[in-house]
Short mmCIF file of C-alpha atoms in Angstrom, two decimals:
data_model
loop_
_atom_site.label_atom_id
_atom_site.label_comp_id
_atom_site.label_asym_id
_atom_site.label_seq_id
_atom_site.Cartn_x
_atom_site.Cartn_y
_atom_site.Cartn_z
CA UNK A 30 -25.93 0.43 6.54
CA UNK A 31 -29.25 1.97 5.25
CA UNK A 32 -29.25 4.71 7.68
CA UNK A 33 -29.43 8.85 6.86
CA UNK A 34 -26.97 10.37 9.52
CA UNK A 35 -26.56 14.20 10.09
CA UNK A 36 -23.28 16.10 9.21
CA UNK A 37 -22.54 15.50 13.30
CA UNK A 38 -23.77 11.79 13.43
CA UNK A 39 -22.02 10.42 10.33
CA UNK A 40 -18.53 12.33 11.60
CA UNK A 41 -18.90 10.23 14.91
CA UNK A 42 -20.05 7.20 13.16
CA UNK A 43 -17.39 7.13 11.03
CA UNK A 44 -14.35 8.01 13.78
CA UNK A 45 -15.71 5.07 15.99
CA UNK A 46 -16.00 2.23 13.48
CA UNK A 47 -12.15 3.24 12.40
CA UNK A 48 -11.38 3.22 16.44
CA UNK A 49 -13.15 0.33 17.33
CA UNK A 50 -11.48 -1.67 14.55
CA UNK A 51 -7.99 -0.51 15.10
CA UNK A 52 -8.53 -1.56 19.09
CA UNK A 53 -10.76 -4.71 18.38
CA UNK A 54 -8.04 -6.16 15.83
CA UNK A 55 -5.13 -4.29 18.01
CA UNK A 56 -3.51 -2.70 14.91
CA UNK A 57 -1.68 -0.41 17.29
CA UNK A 58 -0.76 -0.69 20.68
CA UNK A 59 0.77 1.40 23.39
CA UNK A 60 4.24 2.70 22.39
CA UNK A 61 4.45 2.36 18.95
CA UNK A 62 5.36 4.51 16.72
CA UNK A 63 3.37 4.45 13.33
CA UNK A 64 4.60 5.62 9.84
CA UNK A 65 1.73 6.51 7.71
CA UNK A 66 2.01 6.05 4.27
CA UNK A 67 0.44 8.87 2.50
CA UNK A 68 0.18 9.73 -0.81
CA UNK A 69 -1.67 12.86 -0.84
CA UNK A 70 -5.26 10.70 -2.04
CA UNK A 71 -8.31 10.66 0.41
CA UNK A 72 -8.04 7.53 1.78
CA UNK A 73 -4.11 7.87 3.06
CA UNK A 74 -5.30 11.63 4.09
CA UNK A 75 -8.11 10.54 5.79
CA UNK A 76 -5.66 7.75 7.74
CA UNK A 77 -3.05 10.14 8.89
CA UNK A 78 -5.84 12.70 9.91
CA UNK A 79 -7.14 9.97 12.73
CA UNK A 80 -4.14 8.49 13.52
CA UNK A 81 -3.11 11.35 14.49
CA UNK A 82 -6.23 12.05 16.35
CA UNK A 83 -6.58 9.43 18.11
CA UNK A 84 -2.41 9.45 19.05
CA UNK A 85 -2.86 10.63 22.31
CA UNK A 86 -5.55 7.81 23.47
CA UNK A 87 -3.87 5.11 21.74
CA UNK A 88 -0.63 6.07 23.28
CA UNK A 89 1.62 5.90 19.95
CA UNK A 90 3.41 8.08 18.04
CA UNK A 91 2.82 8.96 14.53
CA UNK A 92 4.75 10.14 10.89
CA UNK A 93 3.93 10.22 7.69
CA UNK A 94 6.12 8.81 5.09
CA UNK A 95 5.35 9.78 1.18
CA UNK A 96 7.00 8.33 -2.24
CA UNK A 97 7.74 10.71 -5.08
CA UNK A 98 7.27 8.01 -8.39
CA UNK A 99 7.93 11.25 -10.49
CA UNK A 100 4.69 11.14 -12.53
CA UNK A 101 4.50 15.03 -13.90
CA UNK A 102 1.05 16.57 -13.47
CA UNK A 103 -0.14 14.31 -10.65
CA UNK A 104 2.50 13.43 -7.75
CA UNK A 105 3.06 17.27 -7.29
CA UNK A 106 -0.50 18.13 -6.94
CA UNK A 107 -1.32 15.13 -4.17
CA UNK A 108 1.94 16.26 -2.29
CA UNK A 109 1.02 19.63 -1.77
CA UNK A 110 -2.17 18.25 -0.39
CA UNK A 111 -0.27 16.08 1.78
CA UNK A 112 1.95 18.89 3.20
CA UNK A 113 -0.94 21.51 4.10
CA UNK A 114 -2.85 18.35 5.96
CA UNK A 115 0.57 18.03 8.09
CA UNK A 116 1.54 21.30 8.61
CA UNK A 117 -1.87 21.46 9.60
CA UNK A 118 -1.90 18.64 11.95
CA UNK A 119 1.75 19.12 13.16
CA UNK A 120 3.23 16.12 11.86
CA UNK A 121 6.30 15.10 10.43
CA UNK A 122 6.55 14.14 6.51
CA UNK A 123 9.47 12.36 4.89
CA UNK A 124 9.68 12.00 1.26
CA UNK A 125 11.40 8.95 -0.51
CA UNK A 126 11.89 9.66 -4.35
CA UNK A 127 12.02 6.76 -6.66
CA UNK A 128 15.23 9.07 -8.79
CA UNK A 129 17.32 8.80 -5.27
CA UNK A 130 16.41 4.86 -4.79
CA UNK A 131 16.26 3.67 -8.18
CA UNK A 132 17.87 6.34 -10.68
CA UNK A 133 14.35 6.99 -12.77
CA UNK A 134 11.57 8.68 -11.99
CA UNK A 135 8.38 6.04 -12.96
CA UNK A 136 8.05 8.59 -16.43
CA UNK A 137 11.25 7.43 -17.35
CA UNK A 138 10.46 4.37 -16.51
CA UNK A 139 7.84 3.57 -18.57
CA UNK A 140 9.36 5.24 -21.54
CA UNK A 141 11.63 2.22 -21.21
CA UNK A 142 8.66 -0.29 -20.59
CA UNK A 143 7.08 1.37 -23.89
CA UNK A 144 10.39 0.75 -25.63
CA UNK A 145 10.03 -3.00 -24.36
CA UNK A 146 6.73 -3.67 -25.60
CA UNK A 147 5.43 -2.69 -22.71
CA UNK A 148 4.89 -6.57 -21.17
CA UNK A 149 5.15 -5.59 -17.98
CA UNK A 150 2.51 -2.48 -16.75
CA UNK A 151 3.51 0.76 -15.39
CA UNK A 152 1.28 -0.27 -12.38
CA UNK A 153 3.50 -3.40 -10.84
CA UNK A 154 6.71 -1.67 -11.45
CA UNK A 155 5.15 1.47 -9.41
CA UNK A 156 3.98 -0.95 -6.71
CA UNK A 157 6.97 -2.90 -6.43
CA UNK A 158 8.80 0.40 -5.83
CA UNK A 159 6.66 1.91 -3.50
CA UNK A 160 6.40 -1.12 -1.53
CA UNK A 161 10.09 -1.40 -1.02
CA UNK A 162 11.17 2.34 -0.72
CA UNK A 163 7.96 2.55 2.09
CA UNK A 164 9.20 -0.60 4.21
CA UNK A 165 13.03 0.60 3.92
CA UNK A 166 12.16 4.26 5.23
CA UNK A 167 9.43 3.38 7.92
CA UNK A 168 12.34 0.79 9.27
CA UNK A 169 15.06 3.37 9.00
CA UNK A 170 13.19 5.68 10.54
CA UNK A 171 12.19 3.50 13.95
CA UNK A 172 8.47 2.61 12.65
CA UNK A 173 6.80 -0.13 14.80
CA UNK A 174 4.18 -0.12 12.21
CA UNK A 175 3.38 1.12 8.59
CA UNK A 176 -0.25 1.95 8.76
CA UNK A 177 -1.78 2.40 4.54
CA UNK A 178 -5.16 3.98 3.67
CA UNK A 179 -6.45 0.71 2.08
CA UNK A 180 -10.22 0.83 2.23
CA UNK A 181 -13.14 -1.47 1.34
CA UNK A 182 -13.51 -1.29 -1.59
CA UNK A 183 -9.41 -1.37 -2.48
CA UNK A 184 -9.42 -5.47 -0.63
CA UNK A 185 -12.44 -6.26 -2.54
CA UNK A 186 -10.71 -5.46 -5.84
CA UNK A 187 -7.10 -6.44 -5.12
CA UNK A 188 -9.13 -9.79 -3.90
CA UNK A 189 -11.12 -10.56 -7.30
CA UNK A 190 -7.77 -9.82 -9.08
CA UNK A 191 -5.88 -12.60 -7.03
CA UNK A 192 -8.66 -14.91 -7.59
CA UNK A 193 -8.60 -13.81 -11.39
CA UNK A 194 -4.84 -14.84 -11.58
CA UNK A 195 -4.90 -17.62 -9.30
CA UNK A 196 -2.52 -15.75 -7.14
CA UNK A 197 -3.11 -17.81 -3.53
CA UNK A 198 -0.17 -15.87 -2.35
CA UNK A 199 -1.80 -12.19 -2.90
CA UNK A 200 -4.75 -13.48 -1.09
CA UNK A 201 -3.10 -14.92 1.85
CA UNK A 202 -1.34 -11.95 2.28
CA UNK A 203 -3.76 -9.13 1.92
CA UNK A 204 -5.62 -9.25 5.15
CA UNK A 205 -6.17 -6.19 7.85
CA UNK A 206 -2.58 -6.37 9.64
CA UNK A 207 0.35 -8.25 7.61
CA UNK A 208 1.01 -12.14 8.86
CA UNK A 209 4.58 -12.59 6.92
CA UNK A 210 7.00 -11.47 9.42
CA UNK A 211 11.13 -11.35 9.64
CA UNK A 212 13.87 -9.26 10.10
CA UNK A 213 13.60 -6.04 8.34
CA UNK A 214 9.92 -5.93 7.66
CA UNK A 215 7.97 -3.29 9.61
CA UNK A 216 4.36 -4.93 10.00
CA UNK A 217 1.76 -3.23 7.75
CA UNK A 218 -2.24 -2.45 9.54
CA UNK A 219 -5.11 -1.24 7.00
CA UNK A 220 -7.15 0.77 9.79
CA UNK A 221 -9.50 1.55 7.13
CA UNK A 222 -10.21 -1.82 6.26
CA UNK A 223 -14.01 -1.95 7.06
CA UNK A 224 -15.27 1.40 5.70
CA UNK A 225 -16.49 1.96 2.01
CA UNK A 226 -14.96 4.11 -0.31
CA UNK A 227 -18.05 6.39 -0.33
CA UNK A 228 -18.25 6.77 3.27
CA UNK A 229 -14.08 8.00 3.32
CA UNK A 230 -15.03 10.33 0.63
CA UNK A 231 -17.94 11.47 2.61
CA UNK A 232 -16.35 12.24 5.80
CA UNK A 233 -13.50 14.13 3.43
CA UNK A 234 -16.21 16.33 2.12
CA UNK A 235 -17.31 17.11 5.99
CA UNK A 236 -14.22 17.43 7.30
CA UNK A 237 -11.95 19.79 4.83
CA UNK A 238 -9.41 17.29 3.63
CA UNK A 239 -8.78 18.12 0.61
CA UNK A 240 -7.15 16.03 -1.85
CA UNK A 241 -7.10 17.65 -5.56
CA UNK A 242 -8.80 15.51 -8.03
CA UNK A 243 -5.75 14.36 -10.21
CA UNK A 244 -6.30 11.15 -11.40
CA UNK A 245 -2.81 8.94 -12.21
CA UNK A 246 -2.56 9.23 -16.23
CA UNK A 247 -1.09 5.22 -15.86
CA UNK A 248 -4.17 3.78 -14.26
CA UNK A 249 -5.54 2.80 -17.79
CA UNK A 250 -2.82 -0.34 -17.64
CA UNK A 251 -4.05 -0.67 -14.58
CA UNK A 252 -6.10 -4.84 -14.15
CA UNK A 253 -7.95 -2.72 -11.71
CA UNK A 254 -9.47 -0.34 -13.42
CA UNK A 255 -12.07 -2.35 -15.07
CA UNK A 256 -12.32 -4.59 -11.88
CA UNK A 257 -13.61 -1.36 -10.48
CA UNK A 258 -16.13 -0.16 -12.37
CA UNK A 259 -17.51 -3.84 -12.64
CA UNK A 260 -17.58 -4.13 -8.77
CA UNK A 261 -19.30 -0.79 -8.24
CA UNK A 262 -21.69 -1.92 -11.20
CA UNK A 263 -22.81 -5.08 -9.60
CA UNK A 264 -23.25 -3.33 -6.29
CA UNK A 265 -24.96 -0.96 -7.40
CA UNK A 266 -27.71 -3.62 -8.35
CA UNK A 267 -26.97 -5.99 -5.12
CA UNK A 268 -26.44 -3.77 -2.41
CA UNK A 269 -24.09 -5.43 0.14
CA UNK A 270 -22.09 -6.78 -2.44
CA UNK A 271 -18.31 -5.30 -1.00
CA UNK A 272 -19.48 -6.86 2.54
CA UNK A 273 -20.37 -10.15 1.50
CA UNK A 274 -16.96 -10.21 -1.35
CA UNK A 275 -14.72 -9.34 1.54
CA UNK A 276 -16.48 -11.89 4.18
CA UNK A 277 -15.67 -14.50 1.32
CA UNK A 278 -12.05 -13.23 1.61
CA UNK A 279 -11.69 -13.48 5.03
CA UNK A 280 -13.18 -16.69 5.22
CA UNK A 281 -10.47 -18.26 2.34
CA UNK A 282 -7.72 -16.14 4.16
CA UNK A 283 -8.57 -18.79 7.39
CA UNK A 284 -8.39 -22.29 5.09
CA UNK A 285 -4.90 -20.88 4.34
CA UNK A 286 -1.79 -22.02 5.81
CA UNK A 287 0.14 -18.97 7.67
CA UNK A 288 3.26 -18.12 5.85
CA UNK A 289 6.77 -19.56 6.93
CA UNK A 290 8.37 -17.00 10.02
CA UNK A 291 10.68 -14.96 8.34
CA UNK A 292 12.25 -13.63 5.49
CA UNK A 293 15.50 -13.89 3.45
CA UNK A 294 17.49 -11.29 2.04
CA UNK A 295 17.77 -10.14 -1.28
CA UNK A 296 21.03 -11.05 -2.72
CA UNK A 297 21.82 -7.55 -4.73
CA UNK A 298 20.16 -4.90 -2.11
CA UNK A 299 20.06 -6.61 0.79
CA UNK A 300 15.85 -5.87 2.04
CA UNK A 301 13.66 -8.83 3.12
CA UNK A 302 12.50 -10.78 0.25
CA UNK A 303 11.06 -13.44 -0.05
CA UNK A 304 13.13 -15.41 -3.04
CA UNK A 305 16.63 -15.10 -3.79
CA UNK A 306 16.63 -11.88 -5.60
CA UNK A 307 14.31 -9.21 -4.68
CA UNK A 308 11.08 -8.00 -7.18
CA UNK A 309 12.43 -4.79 -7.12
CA UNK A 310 15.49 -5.35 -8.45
CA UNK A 311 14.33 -7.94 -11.08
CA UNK A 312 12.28 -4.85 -12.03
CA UNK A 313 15.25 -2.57 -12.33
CA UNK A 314 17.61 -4.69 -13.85
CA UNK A 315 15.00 -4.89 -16.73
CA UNK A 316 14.74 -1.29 -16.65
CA UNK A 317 19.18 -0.43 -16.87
CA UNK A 318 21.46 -2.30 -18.27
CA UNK A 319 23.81 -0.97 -15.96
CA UNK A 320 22.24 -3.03 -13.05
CA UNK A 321 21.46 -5.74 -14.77
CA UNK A 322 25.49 -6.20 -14.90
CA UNK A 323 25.57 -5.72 -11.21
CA UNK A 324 22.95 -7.91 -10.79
CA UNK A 325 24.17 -10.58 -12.93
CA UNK A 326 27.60 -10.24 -11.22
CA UNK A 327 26.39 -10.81 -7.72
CA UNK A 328 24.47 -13.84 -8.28
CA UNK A 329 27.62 -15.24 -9.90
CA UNK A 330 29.73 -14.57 -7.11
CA UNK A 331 27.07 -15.86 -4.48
CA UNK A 332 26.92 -19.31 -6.67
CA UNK A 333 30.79 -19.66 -7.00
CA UNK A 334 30.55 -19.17 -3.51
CA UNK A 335 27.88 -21.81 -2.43
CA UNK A 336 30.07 -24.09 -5.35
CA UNK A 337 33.63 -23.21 -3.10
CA UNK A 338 31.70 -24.24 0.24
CA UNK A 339 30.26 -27.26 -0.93
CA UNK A 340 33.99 -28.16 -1.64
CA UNK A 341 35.03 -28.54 1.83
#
């Protein structure tokens, strides 16, 4: 902090905080294999990039796994980022679309949210739905570990938004490496957890990743949004700000109880959840009334049932 580095000094600065941290907090270890999840931005570029780098050292394999939302005049644009980086780098890519997993593209899904009033945002349906279509592939595919390009500046925000909402939960949860474990979840590791926004688009500058600047035409629903700019703002005029935010979340992460060991499974699809019936199909039965009726059939039968064993 407060040091000018050189085009060569900054480029090794940067490669050895990211190494140190993913060996000092042992976010990988010899033999696994790693799913990225990339989305064609800096950050998840910049991830896959050194992962992949650093492979050979670290003794672990690596793939990238992406999620097509189907937003027109964005997705398209960060995946053919995405693709030249890995053909690039050699590594494999696999594409989960949220048409194949969910019948909508997140367009069509927020014409239907619009139609609703739209009470619940773009942003946690897209989330919900990348969340579970990333866990499901990285499992399916034999991932040890689902590595994300959260930065910085991404835990400080999502941080002041769970202490906004009073959501203990998100905070417990959203640490460096994931501490909810169970059958079915692959364990998620933020190796960019200790490096500024600025300094990943920095070394992307220096290094010739290029990510095209498309910005997602949903973010303006997004809580985040103005939790951005105000975080930025007030670091701007206390320098050190991010640090000290994200000490402050690690230090209320500790006073936390760990989570219970494992997870049950959703009643209609089957993935880890961690209540009856999973998020993301709450989501989609909202979404198609077509589900809904599946939905609502399957929790019948699995209370008739529960009713039948308590019989005997």
């Amino acid at each position: 902090m407060g040091e000018y580095l050189c085009r060569e000094h900054f480029i090794e600065y940067f490669e050895r905080r990211v190494y140190e941290t993913i060996r000092h907090f042992q976010l990988i270890e010899e033999g696994d294999r790693v799913a990225v999840a990339v989305s064609g931005g800096k950050d998840s570029l910049t991830t896959l990039y050194l992962l992949t780098k650093f492979s050979k050292e670290l003794k672990s394999e690596v793939f990238g796994v992406a999620v097509d939302e189907g937003i027109a005049g964005y997705r398209e644009y960060k995946l053919q980022a995405l693709s030249k980086l890995a053909n690039d780098l050699g590594v494999k890519i696999f594409i989960g679309r949220f048409k194949d997993y969910f019948d909508m593209t997140l367009d069509e899904a927020v014409e239907r949210l619009r139609g609703k009033g739209m009470k619940i945002k773009p942003c946690s349906v897209c989330g919900v739905f990348r969340r579970f279509i990333m866990n499901k592939m990285a499992r399916e595919l034999g991932a040890t570990k689902l590595a994300t390009g959260h930065n910085l500046d991404d835990e400080v925000q999502v941080f002041v938004m769970n202490a906004l909402k009073a959501h203990i939960e998100g905070v417990e949860r959203e640490g460096i490496n994931s501490r909810t474990t169970g059958e079915g979840l692959v364990p998620r590791i933020k190796p960019l957890y200790l490096i500024t926004e600025k300094e990943v688009l920095t070394y992307t500058l220096l290094k010739g990743i290029h990510t095209p600047f498309v910005e997602c035409p949903y973010i303006v629903y997004a809580l985040r949004h103005p939790i951005r700019h105000w975080i930025n703002h007030v670091e701007d005029e206390t320098p050190s700000f991010k640090y000290k935010v994200l000490a402050l979340k690690e230090l209320t992460r500790k006073l936390l109880p760990k989570p219970l060991e494992g997870a049950q499974r959703c009643l209609v699809c089957g993935e880890p959840s961690s209540r009856p019936v999973c998020k993301a199909c709450l989501f989609r039965a909202y979404l198609d009334k077509d589900f809904e009726h599946r939905l609502i059939q399957k929790i019948s039968l699995y209370e008739a049932s529960k009713r039948l064993k308590s019989d005997f």
